[in-house]
Tab-separated table of C-alpha atoms and ligand atoms in Angstrom:
chain	number	residue	atom	x	y	z
A	353	MET	CA	11.305	-5.158	-20.871
A	354	VAL	CA	8.827	-7.855	-19.926
A	355	ASN	CA	5.261	-7.822	-21.267
A	356	ALA	CA	3.594	-8.111	-17.851
A	357	PRO	CA	0.075	-9.337	-18.781
A	358	ARG	CA	1.500	-12.002	-21.083
A	359	PHE	CA	4.100	-13.005	-18.503
A	360	ILE	CA	1.465	-13.365	-15.768
A	361	GLU	CA	-0.711	-15.553	-17.963
A	362	SER	CA	2.122	-17.906	-18.856
A	363	ALA	CA	3.529	-18.015	-15.292
A	364	ILE	CA	0.109	-19.000	-13.926
A	365	ARG	CA	-0.174	-21.708	-16.573
A	366	GLU	CA	3.312	-23.000	-15.731
A	367	ILE	CA	2.625	-23.086	-11.974
A	368	ARG	CA	-0.639	-24.980	-12.535
A	369	GLU	CA	1.098	-27.543	-14.734
A	370	GLU	CA	4.049	-28.004	-12.408
A	371	VAL	CA	2.040	-28.253	-9.195
A	372	GLY	CA	-0.781	-30.448	-10.555
A	373	ASN	CA	-2.804	-31.756	-7.631
A	374	GLU	CA	0.045	-31.440	-5.131
A	375	ARG	CA	0.476	-28.893	-2.361
A	376	VAL	CA	3.196	-26.288	-2.726
A	377	VAL	CA	5.245	-24.396	-0.149
A	378	ILE	CA	6.088	-20.805	-0.954
A	379	ALA	CA	8.956	-19.147	0.831
A	380	LEU	CA	7.654	-15.630	1.376
A	381	SER	CA	10.105	-13.019	2.664
A	382	GLY	CA	7.937	-9.953	2.039
A	383	GLY	CA	10.238	-8.649	-0.683
A	384	VAL	CA	8.938	-7.920	-4.162
A	385	ASP	CA	10.281	-11.179	-5.700
A	386	SER	CA	8.643	-13.624	-3.327
A	387	SER	CA	5.481	-11.504	-3.066
A	388	VAL	CA	5.042	-11.621	-6.855
A	389	CYS	CA	5.520	-15.397	-6.766
A	390	ALA	CA	3.003	-15.762	-3.939
A	391	GLU	CA	0.394	-13.761	-5.843
A	392	LEU	CA	1.004	-15.741	-9.047
A	393	ALA	CA	0.688	-18.973	-7.073
A	394	ARG	CA	-2.431	-17.793	-5.271
A	395	ARG	CA	-4.050	-17.112	-8.635
A	396	ALA	CA	-2.776	-20.398	-10.073
A	397	VAL	CA	-3.410	-22.939	-7.328
A	398	GLY	CA	-5.041	-20.982	-4.460
A	399	GLY	CA	-5.977	-23.565	-1.825
A	400	GLN	CA	-2.954	-25.797	-2.511
A	401	LEU	CA	-0.582	-23.062	-1.354
A	402	VAL	CA	1.235	-23.117	1.997
A	403	ALA	CA	2.883	-19.712	2.590
A	404	ILE	CA	5.772	-19.652	5.039
A	405	TYR	CA	7.804	-16.781	6.407
A	406	VAL	CA	10.956	-17.739	8.271
A	407	ASP	CA	12.230	-15.385	10.938
A	408	THR	CA	15.907	-16.288	10.712
A	409	GLY	CA	16.936	-14.014	13.564
A	410	LEU	CA	18.829	-12.090	10.852
A	411	MET	CA	15.945	-9.795	9.965
A	412	ARG	CA	15.698	-6.050	10.297
A	413	LYS	CA	13.952	-4.349	13.177
A	414	GLY	CA	10.160	-4.788	13.035
A	415	GLU	CA	10.336	-6.889	9.849
A	416	THR	CA	8.511	-9.975	11.109
A	417	GLU	CA	5.627	-7.976	12.608
A	418	ARG	CA	5.322	-5.898	9.421
A	419	ILE	CA	5.143	-8.961	7.204
A	420	ALA	CA	2.696	-10.828	9.425
A	421	HIS	CA	0.469	-7.744	9.222
A	422	LEU	CA	0.922	-7.201	5.462
A	423	PHE	CA	0.092	-10.783	4.532
A	424	GLY	CA	-2.498	-11.392	7.218
A	425	ASP	CA	-5.087	-12.458	4.638
A	426	ILE	CA	-3.135	-15.285	3.015
A	427	GLN	CA	-2.679	-17.319	6.208
A	428	LEU	CA	1.031	-16.817	6.386
A	429	GLN	CA	2.754	-19.188	8.770
A	430	VAL	CA	5.486	-17.386	10.671
A	431	ILE	CA	8.259	-19.739	11.755
A	432	GLN	CA	10.585	-18.539	14.508
A	433	ALA	CA	13.932	-20.100	13.617
A	434	GLY	CA	16.393	-17.515	14.930
A	435	GLU	CA	18.115	-19.810	17.404
A	436	GLU	CA	18.468	-22.534	14.802
A	437	PHE	CA	20.099	-20.216	12.237
A	438	LEU	CA	22.440	-18.599	14.739
A	439	ALA	CA	23.502	-21.989	16.102
A	440	ALA	CA	24.223	-23.252	12.564
A	441	LEU	CA	26.327	-20.161	11.843
A	442	ARG	CA	28.421	-20.400	15.002
A	443	GLY	CA	32.160	-20.490	14.248
A	444	ILE	CA	31.709	-19.904	10.496
A	445	SER	CA	33.423	-16.884	8.997
A	446	ASP	CA	33.880	-17.736	5.314
A	447	PRO	CA	31.266	-15.796	3.238
A	448	GLU	CA	30.469	-18.672	0.862
A	449	GLN	CA	30.176	-21.103	3.760
A	450	LYS	CA	27.828	-18.705	5.560
A	451	ARG	CA	25.549	-18.555	2.502
A	452	LYS	CA	25.569	-22.342	2.174
A	453	VAL	CA	24.700	-22.846	5.834
A	454	ILE	CA	21.841	-20.343	5.526
A	455	GLY	CA	20.574	-21.852	2.245
A	456	GLU	CA	20.558	-25.295	3.813
A	457	ARG	CA	18.803	-24.114	6.999
A	458	PHE	CA	16.049	-22.481	4.911
A	459	ILE	CA	15.446	-25.739	3.053
A	460	ARG	CA	15.403	-27.810	6.257
A	461	VAL	CA	12.824	-25.460	7.790
A	462	PHE	CA	10.689	-25.597	4.611
A	463	GLU	CA	10.956	-29.394	4.548
A	464	ARG	CA	9.777	-29.635	8.149
A	465	GLU	CA	6.796	-27.426	7.448
A	466	ALA	CA	6.055	-29.246	4.173
A	467	ARG	CA	5.965	-32.578	6.001
A	468	LYS	CA	3.293	-31.225	8.325
A	469	THR	CA	1.100	-30.144	5.400
A	470	GLY	CA	1.899	-32.836	2.839
A	471	ALA	CA	3.426	-30.357	0.367
A	472	THR	CA	5.838	-31.792	-2.206
A	473	CYS	CA	6.817	-28.733	-4.258
A	474	LEU	CA	8.770	-25.631	-3.319
A	475	LEU	CA	8.171	-22.282	-4.999
A	476	GLN	CA	10.988	-19.726	-4.848
A	477	GLY	CA	11.365	-16.115	-5.973
A	478	THR	CA	14.749	-16.625	-7.608
A	479	ILE	CA	15.427	-13.965	-10.282
A	480	TYR	CA	17.828	-13.892	-13.217
A	481	PRO	CA	20.722	-12.029	-11.525
A	482	ASP	CA	20.631	-14.525	-8.587
A	483	ARG	CA	21.218	-17.293	-11.109
A	484	ILE	CA	23.922	-15.642	-13.175
A	485	GLU	CA	25.895	-14.501	-10.154
A	486	SER	CA	25.684	-17.957	-8.590
A	487	GLU	CA	26.450	-19.841	-11.801
A	488	GLY	CA	29.226	-17.424	-12.717
A	489	GLY	CA	30.921	-18.179	-9.402
A	490	ILE	CA	30.624	-14.558	-8.201
A	491	LYS	CA	28.859	-15.835	-5.101
A	492	SER	CA	26.239	-18.388	-4.128
A	493	HIS	CA	22.915	-16.692	-3.604
A	494	HIS	CA	21.314	-18.417	-0.637
A	495	ASN	CA	18.464	-19.691	-2.820
A	496	VAL	CA	20.577	-20.962	-5.741
A	497	GLY	CA	24.172	-22.089	-5.201
A	498	GLY	CA	23.575	-22.111	-1.447
A	499	MET	CA	20.927	-24.818	-1.625
A	500	PRO	CA	21.747	-28.350	-0.446
A	501	ALA	CA	22.150	-31.076	-3.081
A	502	LYS	CA	19.616	-33.347	-1.393
A	503	MET	CA	16.191	-32.188	-0.386
A	504	ALA	CA	12.778	-33.646	0.216
A	505	PHE	CA	10.947	-31.649	-2.473
A	506	SER	CA	10.130	-33.404	-5.707
A	507	LYS	CA	10.088	-30.064	-7.559
A	508	VAL	CA	11.467	-26.559	-7.171
A	509	ILE	CA	9.419	-24.041	-9.168
A	510	GLU	CA	10.926	-20.643	-9.981
A	511	PRO	CA	8.372	-18.665	-12.018
A	512	ILE	CA	10.375	-15.407	-12.203
A	513	ARG	CA	13.772	-16.991	-12.879
A	514	ASP	CA	14.225	-15.063	-16.156
A	515	LEU	CA	13.262	-11.615	-14.863
A	516	TYR	CA	15.421	-8.717	-13.696
A	517	LYS	CA	14.433	-6.803	-10.568
A	518	ASP	CA	12.982	-3.845	-12.482
A	519	GLU	CA	10.837	-6.271	-14.507
A	520	VAL	CA	9.622	-7.947	-11.313
A	521	ARG	CA	8.455	-4.532	-10.108
A	522	VAL	CA	6.505	-4.021	-13.347
A	523	VAL	CA	4.821	-7.418	-12.873
A	524	ALA	CA	4.068	-6.492	-9.235
A	525	GLY	CA	2.292	-3.360	-10.500
A	526	GLU	CA	0.280	-5.372	-13.014
A	527	LEU	CA	-0.717	-7.765	-10.199
A	528	SER	CA	-1.869	-4.723	-8.146
A	529	LEU	CA	0.391	-5.527	-5.219
A	530	PRO	CA	0.509	-2.655	-2.694
A	531	PRO	CA	3.035	0.099	-3.591
A	532	GLU	CA	4.866	-0.659	-0.337
A	533	ILE	CA	5.765	-4.094	-1.714
A	534	GLN	CA	6.209	-2.999	-5.313
A	535	HIS	CA	8.837	-0.388	-4.505
A	536	ARG	CA	10.406	-2.070	-1.520
A	537	MET	CA	14.196	-1.954	-1.233
A	538	PRO	CA	15.764	-5.358	-1.792
A	539	PHE	CA	16.784	-7.169	1.383
A	540	PRO	CA	18.940	-10.259	0.876
A	541	GLY	CA	17.658	-13.675	1.969
A	542	PRO	CA	20.697	-14.232	4.237
A	543	GLY	CA	19.724	-10.957	5.905
A	544	LEU	CA	22.058	-9.267	8.333
A	545	ALA	CA	24.476	-12.213	8.056
A	546	VAL	CA	25.913	-10.667	4.863
A	547	ARG	CA	26.118	-7.313	6.631
A	548	VAL	CA	28.566	-8.476	9.289
A	549	ILE	CA	32.016	-9.439	8.158
A	550	GLY	CA	33.182	-12.774	9.533
A	551	GLU	CA	31.458	-14.883	12.157
A	552	VAL	CA	27.834	-14.031	12.879
A	553	THR	CA	27.352	-13.573	16.616
A	554	PRO	CA	24.202	-12.436	18.436
A	555	GLU	CA	26.007	-9.253	19.522
A	556	LYS	CA	27.050	-8.337	15.975
A	557	VAL	CA	23.523	-8.959	14.694
A	558	ILE	CA	22.060	-6.625	17.325
A	559	VAL	CA	24.529	-3.851	16.400
A	560	ALA	CA	23.901	-4.364	12.663
A	561	ARG	CA	20.126	-4.305	13.204
A	562	GLU	CA	20.221	-1.018	15.113
A	563	ALA	CA	22.611	0.583	12.611
A	564	ASN	CA	20.443	-0.523	9.659
A	565	TRP	CA	17.412	0.971	11.360
A	566	ILE	CA	19.131	4.367	11.716
A	567	VAL	CA	20.448	4.374	8.132
A	568	GLU	CA	17.028	3.563	6.694
A	569	ASP	CA	15.392	6.122	8.951
A	570	GLU	CA	17.675	8.891	7.677
A	571	ILE	CA	17.832	7.953	3.986
A	572	VAL	CA	14.851	5.989	2.641
A	573	GLU	CA	12.049	8.569	2.729
A	574	LYS	CA	14.191	11.512	1.642
A	575	TYR	CA	16.365	9.942	-1.053
A	576	ARG	CA	14.443	6.844	-2.200
A	577	PRO	CA	17.644	4.916	-2.952
A	578	TRP	CA	17.629	1.596	-4.772
A	579	GLN	CA	19.164	0.171	-1.621
A	580	CYS	CA	20.726	1.518	1.578
A	581	PHE	CA	22.013	-0.200	4.671
A	582	ALA	CA	24.748	-0.477	7.301
A	583	ALA	CA	27.365	-3.213	7.645
A	584	LEU	CA	29.711	-4.142	10.466
A	585	LEU	CA	33.280	-4.261	9.208
A	586	GLY	CA	35.215	-5.203	12.345
A	587	LEU	CA	36.777	-3.542	15.350
A	588	GLY	CA	38.746	-0.279	15.452
A	589	THR	CA	39.898	2.134	18.104
A	590	GLY	CA	38.002	5.164	19.286
A	591	VAL	CA	37.710	7.465	22.297
A	592	LYS	CA	34.635	7.601	24.472
A	593	GLY	CA	34.799	10.039	27.398
A	594	ASP	CA	38.381	9.811	28.681
A	595	ASN	CA	38.864	6.245	27.547
A	596	ARG	CA	40.341	4.631	24.512
A	597	VAL	CA	37.884	1.983	23.312
A	598	HIS	CA	37.906	-0.806	20.810
A	599	GLY	CA	34.550	-0.501	19.048
A	600	TRP	CA	32.755	-1.573	15.891
A	601	VAL	CA	33.476	0.064	12.558
A	602	VAL	CA	30.189	0.529	10.700
A	603	ALA	CA	30.026	1.154	6.957
A	604	VAL	CA	27.051	2.993	5.489
A	605	ARG	CA	26.060	2.131	1.928
A	606	ALA	CA	23.470	3.855	-0.271
A	607	VAL	CA	23.305	3.014	-3.971
A	608	ASN	CA	21.208	3.513	-7.039
A	609	SER	CA	20.863	0.749	-9.574
A	610	ARG	CA	18.538	-0.544	-12.273
A	611	ASP	CA	18.765	-4.250	-11.706
A	612	GLY	CA	21.406	-4.827	-9.019
A	613	MET	CA	23.985	-5.991	-11.564
A	614	THR	CA	25.790	-2.652	-11.394
A	615	ALA	CA	25.339	0.131	-8.839
A	616	ASP	CA	26.458	3.686	-8.126
A	617	PRO	CA	26.921	5.162	-4.687
A	618	ILE	CA	24.621	8.106	-3.967
A	619	ARG	CA	26.271	11.481	-3.318
A	620	LEU	CA	24.533	12.075	-0.016
A	621	PRO	CA	24.847	15.570	1.451
A	622	TYR	CA	27.576	15.767	4.067
A	623	GLU	CA	25.030	16.887	6.699
A	624	VAL	CA	23.089	13.647	6.262
A	625	LEU	CA	26.233	11.577	6.678
A	626	ASP	CA	27.115	13.649	9.724
A	627	THR	CA	23.702	13.006	11.297
A	628	ILE	CA	23.963	9.282	10.576
A	629	ALA	CA	27.451	9.048	12.118
A	630	SER	CA	26.378	11.005	15.200
A	631	ARG	CA	23.234	8.938	15.684
A	632	ILE	CA	24.954	5.582	15.214
A	633	THR	CA	27.796	6.339	17.636
A	634	ALA	CA	25.426	7.897	20.194
A	635	GLU	CA	22.633	5.318	19.992
A	636	ILE	CA	24.906	2.269	19.736
A	637	PRO	CA	27.666	2.760	22.301
A	638	SER	CA	29.719	-0.198	21.051
A	639	VAL	CA	30.333	1.557	17.691
A	640	ALA	CA	33.558	3.584	17.495
A	641	ARG	CA	33.535	4.707	13.848
A	642	VAL	CA	31.238	5.213	10.904
A	643	VAL	CA	32.477	5.314	7.296
A	644	TYR	CA	30.656	5.929	3.998
A	645	ASP	CA	31.304	3.531	1.132
A	646	ILE	CA	31.840	5.354	-2.177
A	647	THR	CA	32.705	2.304	-4.279
A	648	PRO	CA	30.526	1.467	-7.279
A	649	LYS	CA	29.625	-2.106	-8.353
A	650	PRO	CA	31.871	-3.225	-9.990
A	651	PRO	CA	34.478	-3.456	-8.575
A	652	ALA	CA	32.666	-3.768	-5.208
A	653	THR	CA	29.425	-5.671	-4.729
A	654	ILE	CA	26.424	-4.030	-3.094
A	655	GLU	CA	26.462	-6.209	0.027
A	656	TYR	CA	29.643	-6.853	2.002
A	657	GLU	CA	29.763	-10.642	1.723
B	2089	XMP	P1	25.506	-7.923	-4.548
B	2089	XMP	O1	25.970	-7.850	-3.139
B	2089	XMP	O2	25.802	-9.202	-5.219
B	2089	XMP	O3	23.928	-7.848	-4.485
B	2089	XMP	O4	25.968	-6.763	-5.379
B	2089	XMP	C1	23.047	-7.636	-5.573
B	2089	XMP	C2	21.635	-7.626	-5.003
B	2089	XMP	O5	21.286	-8.937	-4.558
B	2089	XMP	C3	21.011	-8.938	-3.158
B	2089	XMP	N1	21.612	-10.170	-2.625
B	2089	XMP	C4	20.934	-11.281	-2.313
B	2089	XMP	N2	19.630	-11.548	-2.332
B	2089	XMP	N3	20.070	-13.740	-1.563
B	2089	XMP	C5	19.196	-12.763	-1.926
B	2089	XMP	O6	18.005	-13.015	-1.885
B	2089	XMP	C6	21.396	-13.562	-1.513
B	2089	XMP	O7	22.151	-14.475	-1.161
B	2089	XMP	C7	21.848	-12.259	-1.908
B	2089	XMP	N4	23.068	-11.689	-1.985
B	2089	XMP	C8	22.888	-10.414	-2.422
B	2089	XMP	C9	21.645	-7.680	-2.615
B	2089	XMP	O8	21.004	-7.222	-1.432
B	2089	XMP	C10	21.490	-6.733	-3.778
B	2089	XMP	O9	20.213	-6.157	-3.818
């Protein structure tokens, strides 16, 4: 386990050395990884920091407003890039390709914002599992293997690249970040795009967003899972009223884990699953079925793509 005070001291020193007199863009998503990096950078190079939050259009309900509110005091620039991301994803159904397109879009948005402010370095909250899974060919995390080969930044700084998620949370505590951030469920950078199988369309994103909202509403407070969410698997038949319909099949996932490298599905009470299925099919009319995923990681992954 990481020695948090010592880690913080050396990370601040490293950021100072790497950034020098330049300006640095931090990609802040509001998750614990990027929040820890932002706080380290604020302590290291304060005024040289440009904090950016990109609304990719693939975020959960209320996420952008929540983050703008939470980070109000560090002059977070909120960039609305939903149309740009959705346009780039049009027609793409291969999971790796989707991640690459998203990784590239993120960088292009950061580059544009960096040009406006004169920043030359990029600071990212990449953690150890992101790197091993990308390097091991399991999948390209959007911020590692999904990044374009050519970019306008002279340096990419990744202060928490050797930490596991549980260690990042310990560092967050030592930095006195609010408990809401410290214990926040992970949400992947590619957002709802990895929670819809195949091509990302505006309709699928809306359904996934609503379903994720319901799942979190029913599970997070009561069961405090490591992660829970809903994913859109595809179309299946159902009956609504007197009609046979072809509607979305939604998978519900709730897992416990230490570091995201392995995970176990939570044995949710049947009544909770029943409530979730009833709410999703009633509140989202285009959903025909709801299933609960009982596969551990491995052999499954936590996300669907
Ligand atoms: P998997 O699906 O690989 O996920 O079992 C492990 C953890 O990583 C998150 N995840 C990502 N996070 N960019 C991220 O920032 C990504 O491309 C990405 N893919 C997966 C996932 O939500 C889980 O917590």
